[in-house]
Short mmCIF file of C-alpha atoms in Angstrom, two decimals:
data_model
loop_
_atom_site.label_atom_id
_atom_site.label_comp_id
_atom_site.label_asym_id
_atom_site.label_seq_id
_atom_site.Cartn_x
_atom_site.Cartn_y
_atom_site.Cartn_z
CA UNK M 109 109.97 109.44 68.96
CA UNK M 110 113.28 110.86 70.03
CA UNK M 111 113.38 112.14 73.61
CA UNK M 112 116.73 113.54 75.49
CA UNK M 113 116.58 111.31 79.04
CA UNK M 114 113.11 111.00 79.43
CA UNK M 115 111.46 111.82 82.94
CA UNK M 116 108.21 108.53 83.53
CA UNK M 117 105.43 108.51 85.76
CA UNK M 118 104.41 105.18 87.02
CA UNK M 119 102.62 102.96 89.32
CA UNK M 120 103.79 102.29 93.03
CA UNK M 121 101.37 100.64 95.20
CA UNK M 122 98.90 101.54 93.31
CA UNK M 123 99.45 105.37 92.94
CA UNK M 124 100.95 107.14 90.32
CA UNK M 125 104.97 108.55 91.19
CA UNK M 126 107.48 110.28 88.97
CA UNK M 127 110.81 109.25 88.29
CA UNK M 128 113.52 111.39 86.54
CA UNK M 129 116.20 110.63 84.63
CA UNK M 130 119.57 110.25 87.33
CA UNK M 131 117.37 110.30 90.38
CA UNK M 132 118.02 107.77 92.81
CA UNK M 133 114.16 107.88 94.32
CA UNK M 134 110.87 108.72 92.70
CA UNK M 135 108.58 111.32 93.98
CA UNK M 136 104.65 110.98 94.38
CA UNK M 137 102.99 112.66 92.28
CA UNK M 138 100.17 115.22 93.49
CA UNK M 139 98.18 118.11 92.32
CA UNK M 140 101.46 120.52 92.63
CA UNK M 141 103.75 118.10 90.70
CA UNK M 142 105.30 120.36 88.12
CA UNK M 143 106.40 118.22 85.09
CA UNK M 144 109.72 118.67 83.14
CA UNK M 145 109.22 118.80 79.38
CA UNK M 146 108.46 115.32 77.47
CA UNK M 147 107.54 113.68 80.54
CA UNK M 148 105.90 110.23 79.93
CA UNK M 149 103.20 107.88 81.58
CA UNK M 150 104.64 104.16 82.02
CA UNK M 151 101.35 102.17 82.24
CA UNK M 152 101.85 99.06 84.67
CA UNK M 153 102.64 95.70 82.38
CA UNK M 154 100.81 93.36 84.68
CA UNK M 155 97.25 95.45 83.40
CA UNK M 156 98.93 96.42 79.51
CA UNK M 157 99.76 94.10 76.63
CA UNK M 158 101.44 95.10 73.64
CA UNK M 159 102.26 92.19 70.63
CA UNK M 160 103.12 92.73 66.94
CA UNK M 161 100.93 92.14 64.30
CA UNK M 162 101.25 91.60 60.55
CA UNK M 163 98.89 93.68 58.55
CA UNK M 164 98.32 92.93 54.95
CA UNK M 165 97.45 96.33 52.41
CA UNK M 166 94.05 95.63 52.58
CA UNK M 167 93.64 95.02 56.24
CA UNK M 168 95.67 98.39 56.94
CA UNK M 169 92.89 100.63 55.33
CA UNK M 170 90.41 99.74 58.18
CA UNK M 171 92.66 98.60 61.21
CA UNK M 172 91.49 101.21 63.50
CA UNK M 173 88.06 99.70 63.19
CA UNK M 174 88.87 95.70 62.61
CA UNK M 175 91.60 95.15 65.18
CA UNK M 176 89.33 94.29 68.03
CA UNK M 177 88.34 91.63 66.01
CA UNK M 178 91.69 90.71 64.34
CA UNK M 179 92.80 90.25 68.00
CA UNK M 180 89.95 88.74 69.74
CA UNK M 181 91.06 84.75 69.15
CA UNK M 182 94.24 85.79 70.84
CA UNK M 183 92.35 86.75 73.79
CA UNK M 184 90.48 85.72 76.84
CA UNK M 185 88.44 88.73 77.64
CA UNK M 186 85.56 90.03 75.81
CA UNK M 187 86.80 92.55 73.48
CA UNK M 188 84.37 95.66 73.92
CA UNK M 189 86.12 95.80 77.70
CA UNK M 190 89.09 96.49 75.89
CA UNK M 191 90.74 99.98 74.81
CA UNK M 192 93.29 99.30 71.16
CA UNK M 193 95.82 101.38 69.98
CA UNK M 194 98.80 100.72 66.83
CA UNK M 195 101.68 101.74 65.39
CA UNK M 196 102.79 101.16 62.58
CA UNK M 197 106.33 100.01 62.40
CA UNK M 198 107.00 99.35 59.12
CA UNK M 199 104.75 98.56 55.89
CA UNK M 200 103.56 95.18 57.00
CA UNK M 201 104.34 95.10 60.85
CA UNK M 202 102.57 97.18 63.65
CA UNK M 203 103.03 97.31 67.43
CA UNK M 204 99.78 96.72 68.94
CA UNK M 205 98.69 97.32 72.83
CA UNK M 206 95.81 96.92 74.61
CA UNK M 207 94.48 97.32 78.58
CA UNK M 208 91.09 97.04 79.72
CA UNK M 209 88.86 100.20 79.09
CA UNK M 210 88.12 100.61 83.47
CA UNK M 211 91.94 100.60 83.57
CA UNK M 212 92.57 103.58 81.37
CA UNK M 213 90.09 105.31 82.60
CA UNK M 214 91.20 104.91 86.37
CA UNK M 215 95.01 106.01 85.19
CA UNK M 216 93.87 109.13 83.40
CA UNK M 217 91.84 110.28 86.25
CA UNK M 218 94.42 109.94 89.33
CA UNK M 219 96.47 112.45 86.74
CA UNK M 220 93.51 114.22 85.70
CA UNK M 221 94.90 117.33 87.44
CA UNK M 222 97.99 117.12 85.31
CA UNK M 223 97.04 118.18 81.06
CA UNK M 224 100.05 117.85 80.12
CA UNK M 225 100.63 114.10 80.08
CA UNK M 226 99.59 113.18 76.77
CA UNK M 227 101.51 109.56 75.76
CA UNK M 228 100.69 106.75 77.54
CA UNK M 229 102.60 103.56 77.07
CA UNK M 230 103.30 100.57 78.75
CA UNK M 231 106.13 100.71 81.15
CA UNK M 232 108.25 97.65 80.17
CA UNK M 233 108.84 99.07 76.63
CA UNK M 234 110.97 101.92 78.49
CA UNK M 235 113.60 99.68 79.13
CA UNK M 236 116.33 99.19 77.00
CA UNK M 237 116.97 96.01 74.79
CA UNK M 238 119.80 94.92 72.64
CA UNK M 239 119.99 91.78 71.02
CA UNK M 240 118.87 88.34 72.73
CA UNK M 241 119.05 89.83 76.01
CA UNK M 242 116.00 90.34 78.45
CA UNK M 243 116.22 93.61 80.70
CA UNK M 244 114.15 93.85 83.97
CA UNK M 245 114.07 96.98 86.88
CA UNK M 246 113.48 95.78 90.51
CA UNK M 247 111.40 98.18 92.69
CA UNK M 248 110.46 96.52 95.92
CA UNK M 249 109.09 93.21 95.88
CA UNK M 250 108.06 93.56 91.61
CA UNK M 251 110.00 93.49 88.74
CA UNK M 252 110.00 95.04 85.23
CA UNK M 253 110.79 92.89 82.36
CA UNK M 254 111.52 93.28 78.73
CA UNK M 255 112.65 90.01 76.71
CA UNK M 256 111.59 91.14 73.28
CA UNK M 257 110.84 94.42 70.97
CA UNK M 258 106.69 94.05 71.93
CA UNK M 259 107.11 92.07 74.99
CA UNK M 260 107.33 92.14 79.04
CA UNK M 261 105.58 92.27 82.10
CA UNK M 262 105.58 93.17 85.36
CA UNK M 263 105.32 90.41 88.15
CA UNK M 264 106.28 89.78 91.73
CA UNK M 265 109.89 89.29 92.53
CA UNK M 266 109.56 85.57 93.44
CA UNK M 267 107.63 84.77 90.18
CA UNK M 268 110.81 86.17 88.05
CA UNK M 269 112.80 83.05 87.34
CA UNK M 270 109.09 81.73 86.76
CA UNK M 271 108.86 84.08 83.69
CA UNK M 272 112.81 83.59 82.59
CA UNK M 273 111.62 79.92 82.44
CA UNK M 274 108.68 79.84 80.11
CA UNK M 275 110.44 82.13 77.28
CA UNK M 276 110.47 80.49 74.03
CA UNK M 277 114.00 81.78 73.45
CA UNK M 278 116.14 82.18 77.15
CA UNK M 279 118.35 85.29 76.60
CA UNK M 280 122.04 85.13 76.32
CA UNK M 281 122.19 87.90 79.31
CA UNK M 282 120.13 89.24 82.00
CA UNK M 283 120.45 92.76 82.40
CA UNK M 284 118.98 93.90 85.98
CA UNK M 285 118.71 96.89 87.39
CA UNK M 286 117.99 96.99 91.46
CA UNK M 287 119.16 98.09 94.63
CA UNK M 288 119.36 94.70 96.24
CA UNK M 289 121.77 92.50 94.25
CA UNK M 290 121.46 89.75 96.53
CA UNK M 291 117.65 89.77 96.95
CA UNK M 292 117.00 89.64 93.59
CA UNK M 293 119.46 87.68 92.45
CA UNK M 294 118.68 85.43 95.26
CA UNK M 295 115.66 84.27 93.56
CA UNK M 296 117.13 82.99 90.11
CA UNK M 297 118.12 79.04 89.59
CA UNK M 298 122.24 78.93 89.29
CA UNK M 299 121.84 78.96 85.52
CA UNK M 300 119.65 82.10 85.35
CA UNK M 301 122.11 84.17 88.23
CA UNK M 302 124.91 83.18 86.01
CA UNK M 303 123.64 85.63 82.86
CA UNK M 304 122.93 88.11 85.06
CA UNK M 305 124.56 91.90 84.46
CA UNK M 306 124.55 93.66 87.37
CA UNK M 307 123.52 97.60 87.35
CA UNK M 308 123.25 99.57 90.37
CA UNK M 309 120.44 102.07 90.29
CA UNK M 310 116.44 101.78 89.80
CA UNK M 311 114.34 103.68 87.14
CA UNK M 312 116.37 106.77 87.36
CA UNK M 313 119.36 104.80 86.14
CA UNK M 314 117.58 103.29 83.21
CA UNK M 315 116.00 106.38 82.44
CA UNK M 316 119.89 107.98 82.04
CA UNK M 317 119.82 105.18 78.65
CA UNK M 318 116.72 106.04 77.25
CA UNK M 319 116.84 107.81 73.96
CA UNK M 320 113.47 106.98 72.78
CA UNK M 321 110.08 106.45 73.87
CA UNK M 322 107.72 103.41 73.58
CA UNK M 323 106.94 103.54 69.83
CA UNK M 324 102.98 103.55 70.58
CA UNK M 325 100.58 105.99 72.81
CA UNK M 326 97.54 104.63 74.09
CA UNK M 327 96.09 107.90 74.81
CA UNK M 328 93.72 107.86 71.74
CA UNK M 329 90.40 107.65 70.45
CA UNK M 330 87.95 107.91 73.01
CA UNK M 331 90.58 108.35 75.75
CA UNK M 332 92.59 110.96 73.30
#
């Protein structure tokens, strides 16, 4: 889905705020918010998980049904508490996410005065990736990561080099975003601060490189 600078709700504190593409602070969002066009709802990474799958012919003919139950060895919780959604992203590959079903439903309703927010995706899929690097956002005392096409989180500053640490693959660069070089780069071993890129500005910055959105919407099915 091409979008031209994308403007993203998401979660601070616990309550929805808008960020636009260039701005240097987000707004909270209330019931007089007007939107801009294409506007999109970053769900927070610590409560969404997205993965890819590999889906044979046969399996793809019933995945909206089966992939509960494809999934459910891969996870802890008990799967009818969960809300799945997929995309495919080629023949045999498909970008799966999934959040617990109270979750969705408490997002949707502190925007339930706004109808026109209709894709929902998880927030650390905004941020842009090239090659073996990992990208992360600072906002306060969290962070944003991306390390891989399916994969991030969102975690407390301090718990950042934590993360870094138990990749399978370290990146070859850290690309960070902030406003506080030297509190977040204060918290990285010598080996992780010296990968680190450097870029001024929060989500309104990142937003500035986004030319596409999150390639999967979990406003569907029952929460469609």
């Amino acid at each position: 889905m091409r979008v031209e600078n994308p403007s993203l709700v998401v979660w601070k504190d616990g309550a929805p705020v808008l960020w636009r593409a260039g701005a240097t602070a987000c707004e909270s969002v209330t019931e007089d918010t007007v939107f801009p066009d294409g506007v999109i709802v970053g769900l927070p990474s610590d409560d969404v998980r997205s993965t890819l799958l590999s889906v044979s012919p046969e399996e793809r003919k019933h995945l909206a049904k089966s992939l509960p139950f494809m999934m459910e060895e891969q996870i802890a919780e008990d799967v009818d508490d969960l809300h799945f959604v997929s995309s495919a992203l080629d023949e045999d590959c498909y970008l799966v996410a999934f959040t617990r079903r109270d979750n969705m439903a408490t997002w949707i309703e502190q925007l339930a005065s706004n109808d026109s927010l209709k894709v929902f995706a998880p927030e650390a899929l905004f941020l842009p990736l090239e090659g073996n690097e990992c990208c992360a956002v600072v906002d306060g005392d969290e962070v944003v990561l991306r390390w891989a096409d399916a994969h991030g989180a969102r975690v407390d500053l301090s718990l950042f080099p934590m993360i870094l640490d138990s990749l399978v693959e370290a990146p070859s660069s850290l690309v960070i975003y902030g406003t506080d070089r030297e509190k977040a780069v204060g918290q990285l071993t010598g080996k992780q601060a010296a990968l680190v890129d450097w870029r001024q500005g929060g989500w309104g910055t990142v937003l500035l490189l986004t030319k596409s959105a999150p390639q999967v919407n979990l406003r569907q099915g029952s929460f469609a």
